[in-house]
Tab-separated table of C-alpha atoms in Angstrom:
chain	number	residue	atom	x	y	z
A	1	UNK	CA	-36.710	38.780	-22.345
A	2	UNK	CA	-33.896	36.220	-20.728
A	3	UNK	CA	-31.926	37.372	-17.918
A	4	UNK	CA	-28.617	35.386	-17.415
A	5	UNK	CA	-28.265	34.649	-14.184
A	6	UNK	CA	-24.622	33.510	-12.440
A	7	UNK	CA	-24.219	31.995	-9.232
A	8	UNK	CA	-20.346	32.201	-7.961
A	9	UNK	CA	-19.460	29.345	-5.372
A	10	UNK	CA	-15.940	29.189	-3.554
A	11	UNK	CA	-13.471	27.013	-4.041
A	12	UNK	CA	-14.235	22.961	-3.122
A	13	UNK	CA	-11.796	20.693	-2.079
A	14	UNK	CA	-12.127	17.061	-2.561
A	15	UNK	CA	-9.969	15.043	-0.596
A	16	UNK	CA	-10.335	11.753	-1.934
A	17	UNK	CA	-7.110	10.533	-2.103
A	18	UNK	CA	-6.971	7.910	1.145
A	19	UNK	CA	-9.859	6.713	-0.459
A	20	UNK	CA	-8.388	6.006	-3.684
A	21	UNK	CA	-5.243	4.469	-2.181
A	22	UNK	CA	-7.371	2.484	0.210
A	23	UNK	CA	-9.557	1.233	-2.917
A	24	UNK	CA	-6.828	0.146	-5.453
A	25	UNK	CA	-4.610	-1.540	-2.661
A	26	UNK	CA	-7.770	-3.394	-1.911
A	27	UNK	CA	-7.939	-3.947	-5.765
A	28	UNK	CA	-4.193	-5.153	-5.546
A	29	UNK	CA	-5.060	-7.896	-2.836
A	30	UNK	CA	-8.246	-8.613	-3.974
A	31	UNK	CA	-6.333	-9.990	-7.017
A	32	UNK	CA	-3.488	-11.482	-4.917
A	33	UNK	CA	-6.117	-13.533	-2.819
A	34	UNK	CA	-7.305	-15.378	-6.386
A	35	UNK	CA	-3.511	-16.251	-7.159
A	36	UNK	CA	-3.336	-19.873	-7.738
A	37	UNK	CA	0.012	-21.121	-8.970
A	38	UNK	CA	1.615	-22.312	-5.574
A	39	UNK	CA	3.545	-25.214	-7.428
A	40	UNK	CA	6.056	-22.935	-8.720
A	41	UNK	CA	8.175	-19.521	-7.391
A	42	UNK	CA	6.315	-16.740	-8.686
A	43	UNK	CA	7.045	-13.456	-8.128
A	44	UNK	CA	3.414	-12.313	-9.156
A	45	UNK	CA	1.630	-12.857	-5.539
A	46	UNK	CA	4.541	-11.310	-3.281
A	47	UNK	CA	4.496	-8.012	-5.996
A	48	UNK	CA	0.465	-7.772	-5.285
A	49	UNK	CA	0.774	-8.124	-1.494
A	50	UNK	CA	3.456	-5.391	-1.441
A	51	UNK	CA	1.848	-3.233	-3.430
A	52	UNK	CA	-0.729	-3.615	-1.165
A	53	UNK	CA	0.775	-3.151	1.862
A	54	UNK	CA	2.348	-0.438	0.126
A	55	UNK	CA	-0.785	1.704	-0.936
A	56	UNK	CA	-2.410	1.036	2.151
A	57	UNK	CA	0.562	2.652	4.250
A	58	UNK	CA	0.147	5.688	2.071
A	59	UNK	CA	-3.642	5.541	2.255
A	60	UNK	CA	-2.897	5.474	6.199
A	61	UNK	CA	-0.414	8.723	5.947
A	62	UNK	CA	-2.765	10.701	3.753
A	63	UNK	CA	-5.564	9.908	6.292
A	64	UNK	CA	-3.179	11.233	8.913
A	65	UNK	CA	-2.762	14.482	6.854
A	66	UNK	CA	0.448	13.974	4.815
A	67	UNK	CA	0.427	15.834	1.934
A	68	UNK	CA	0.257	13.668	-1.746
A	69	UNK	CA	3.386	15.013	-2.488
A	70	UNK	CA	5.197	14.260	0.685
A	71	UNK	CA	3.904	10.741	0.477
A	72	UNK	CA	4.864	9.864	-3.059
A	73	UNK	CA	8.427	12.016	-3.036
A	74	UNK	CA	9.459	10.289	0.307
A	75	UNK	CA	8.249	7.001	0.520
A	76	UNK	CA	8.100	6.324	-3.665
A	77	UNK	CA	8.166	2.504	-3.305
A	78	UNK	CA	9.680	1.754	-0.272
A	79	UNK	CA	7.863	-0.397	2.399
A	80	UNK	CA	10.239	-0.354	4.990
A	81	UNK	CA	10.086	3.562	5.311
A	82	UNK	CA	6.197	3.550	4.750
A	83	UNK	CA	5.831	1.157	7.482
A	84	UNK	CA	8.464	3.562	9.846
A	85	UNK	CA	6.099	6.813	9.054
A	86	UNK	CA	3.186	5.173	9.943
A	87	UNK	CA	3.980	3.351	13.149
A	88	UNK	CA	5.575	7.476	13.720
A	89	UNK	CA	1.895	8.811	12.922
A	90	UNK	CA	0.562	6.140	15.383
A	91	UNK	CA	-0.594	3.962	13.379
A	92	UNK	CA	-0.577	1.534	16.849
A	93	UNK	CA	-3.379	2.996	17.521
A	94	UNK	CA	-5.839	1.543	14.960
A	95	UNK	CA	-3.100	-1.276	14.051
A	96	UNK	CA	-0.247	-2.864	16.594
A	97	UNK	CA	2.883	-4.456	13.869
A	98	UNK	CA	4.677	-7.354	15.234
A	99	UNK	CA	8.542	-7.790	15.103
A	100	UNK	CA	8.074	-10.643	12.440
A	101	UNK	CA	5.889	-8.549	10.475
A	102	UNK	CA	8.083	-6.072	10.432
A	103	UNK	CA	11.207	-8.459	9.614
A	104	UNK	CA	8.837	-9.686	6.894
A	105	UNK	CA	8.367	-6.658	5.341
A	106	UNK	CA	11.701	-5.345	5.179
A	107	UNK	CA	13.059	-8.933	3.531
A	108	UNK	CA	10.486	-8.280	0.970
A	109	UNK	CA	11.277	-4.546	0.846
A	110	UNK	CA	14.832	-5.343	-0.324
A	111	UNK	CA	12.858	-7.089	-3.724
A	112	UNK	CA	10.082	-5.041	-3.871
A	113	UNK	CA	11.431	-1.269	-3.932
A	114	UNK	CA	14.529	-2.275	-6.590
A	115	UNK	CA	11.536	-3.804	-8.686
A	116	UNK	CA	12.747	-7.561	-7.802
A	117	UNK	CA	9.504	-8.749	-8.058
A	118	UNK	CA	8.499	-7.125	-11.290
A	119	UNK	CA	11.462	-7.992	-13.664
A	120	UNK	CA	12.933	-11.860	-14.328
A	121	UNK	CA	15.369	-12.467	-11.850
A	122	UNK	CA	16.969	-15.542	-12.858
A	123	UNK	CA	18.194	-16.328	-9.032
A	124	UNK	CA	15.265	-16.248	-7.675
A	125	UNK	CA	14.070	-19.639	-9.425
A	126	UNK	CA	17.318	-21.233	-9.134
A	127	UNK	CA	17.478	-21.040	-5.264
A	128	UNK	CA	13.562	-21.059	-4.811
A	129	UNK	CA	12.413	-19.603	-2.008
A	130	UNK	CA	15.363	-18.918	0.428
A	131	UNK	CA	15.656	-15.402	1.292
A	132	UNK	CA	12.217	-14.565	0.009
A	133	UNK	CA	9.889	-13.273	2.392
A	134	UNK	CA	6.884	-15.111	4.150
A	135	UNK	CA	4.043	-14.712	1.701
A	136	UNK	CA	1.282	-15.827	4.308
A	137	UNK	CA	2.969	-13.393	6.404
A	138	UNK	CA	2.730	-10.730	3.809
A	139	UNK	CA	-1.177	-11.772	3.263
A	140	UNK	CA	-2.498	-11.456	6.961
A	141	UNK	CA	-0.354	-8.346	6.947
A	142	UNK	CA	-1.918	-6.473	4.027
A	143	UNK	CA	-5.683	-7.784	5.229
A	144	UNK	CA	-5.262	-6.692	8.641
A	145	UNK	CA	-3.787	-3.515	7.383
A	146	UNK	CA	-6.817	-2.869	4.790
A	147	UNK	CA	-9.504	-3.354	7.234
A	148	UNK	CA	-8.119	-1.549	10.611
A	149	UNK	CA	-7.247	1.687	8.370
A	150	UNK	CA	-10.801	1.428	6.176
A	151	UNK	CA	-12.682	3.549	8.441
A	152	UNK	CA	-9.846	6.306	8.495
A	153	UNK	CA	-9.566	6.427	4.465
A	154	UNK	CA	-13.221	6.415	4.170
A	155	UNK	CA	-13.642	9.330	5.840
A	156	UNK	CA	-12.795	12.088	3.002
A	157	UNK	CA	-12.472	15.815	3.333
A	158	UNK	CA	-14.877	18.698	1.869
A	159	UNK	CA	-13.904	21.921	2.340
């Protein structure tokens, strides 16, 4: 004769989220890094560093203990705020932001959170590059950014 036997667990939480922000923004500038056209503006490059910058600043807040829905209701897709929560969470602690990064990142907020860099923008090529933030700027940003939070996103919760 077969007895069923049931085992009841309680609840688990997985609390992988910093991990998965930390992973695709690496995804993000792992694909910016390969970018090649540097003859022509392109919006393509300055889109993949901000979104970047962008999911590692969230990766960095959920680490912190910001809640998912905090992160994506307040900051949506704007760096400049992202950038202000973080440095509030001390983020100087793992990772000091200089004034020009910071001036970097809000010129390239202005593009990036009204979607500037995703949809034709006919100024943009006529007057080039003026007013468009530093991309090498925006590069060593996102890469410093990436590897001084990794240990923090790594680290995921089980409860």
């Amino acid at each position: 004769m077969t007895r069923n036997i049931v085992i009841k667990t309680g609840p688990i939480k997985f609390n992988m989220t910093p991990f998965g922000f930390h992973k695709y923004a690496s995804d993000y500038l792992d694909t910016a890094d390969k970018w090649t056209n540097e003859s022509n503006y392109s919006p393509v490059p300055y889109f993949l560093y901000c979104r970047a910058i962008e999911l590692g600043l969230k990766a960095y807040l959920l680490a912190k203990g910001k809640n998912l829905d905090w992160v994506k209701d307040t900051l949506r897709h704007d760096l400049a705020s992202g950038l202000s929560y973080s440095i509030q969470n001390s983020m100087d602690e793992v990772l000091s932001t200089e004034e020009m990064e910071k001036k970097e990142i809000e010129k390239a907020n202005k593009y990036y959170k009204t979607k500037g860099f995703e949809y034709f923008d006919v100024s943009n090529h006529v007057t080039g590059l003026k007013g468009l933030p530093n991309l090498g700027v925006l590069k060593t940003y996102a890469h410093r950014l990436l590897i001084n939070i990794k240990p923090l996103t790594d680290n995921t919760d089980v409860d």
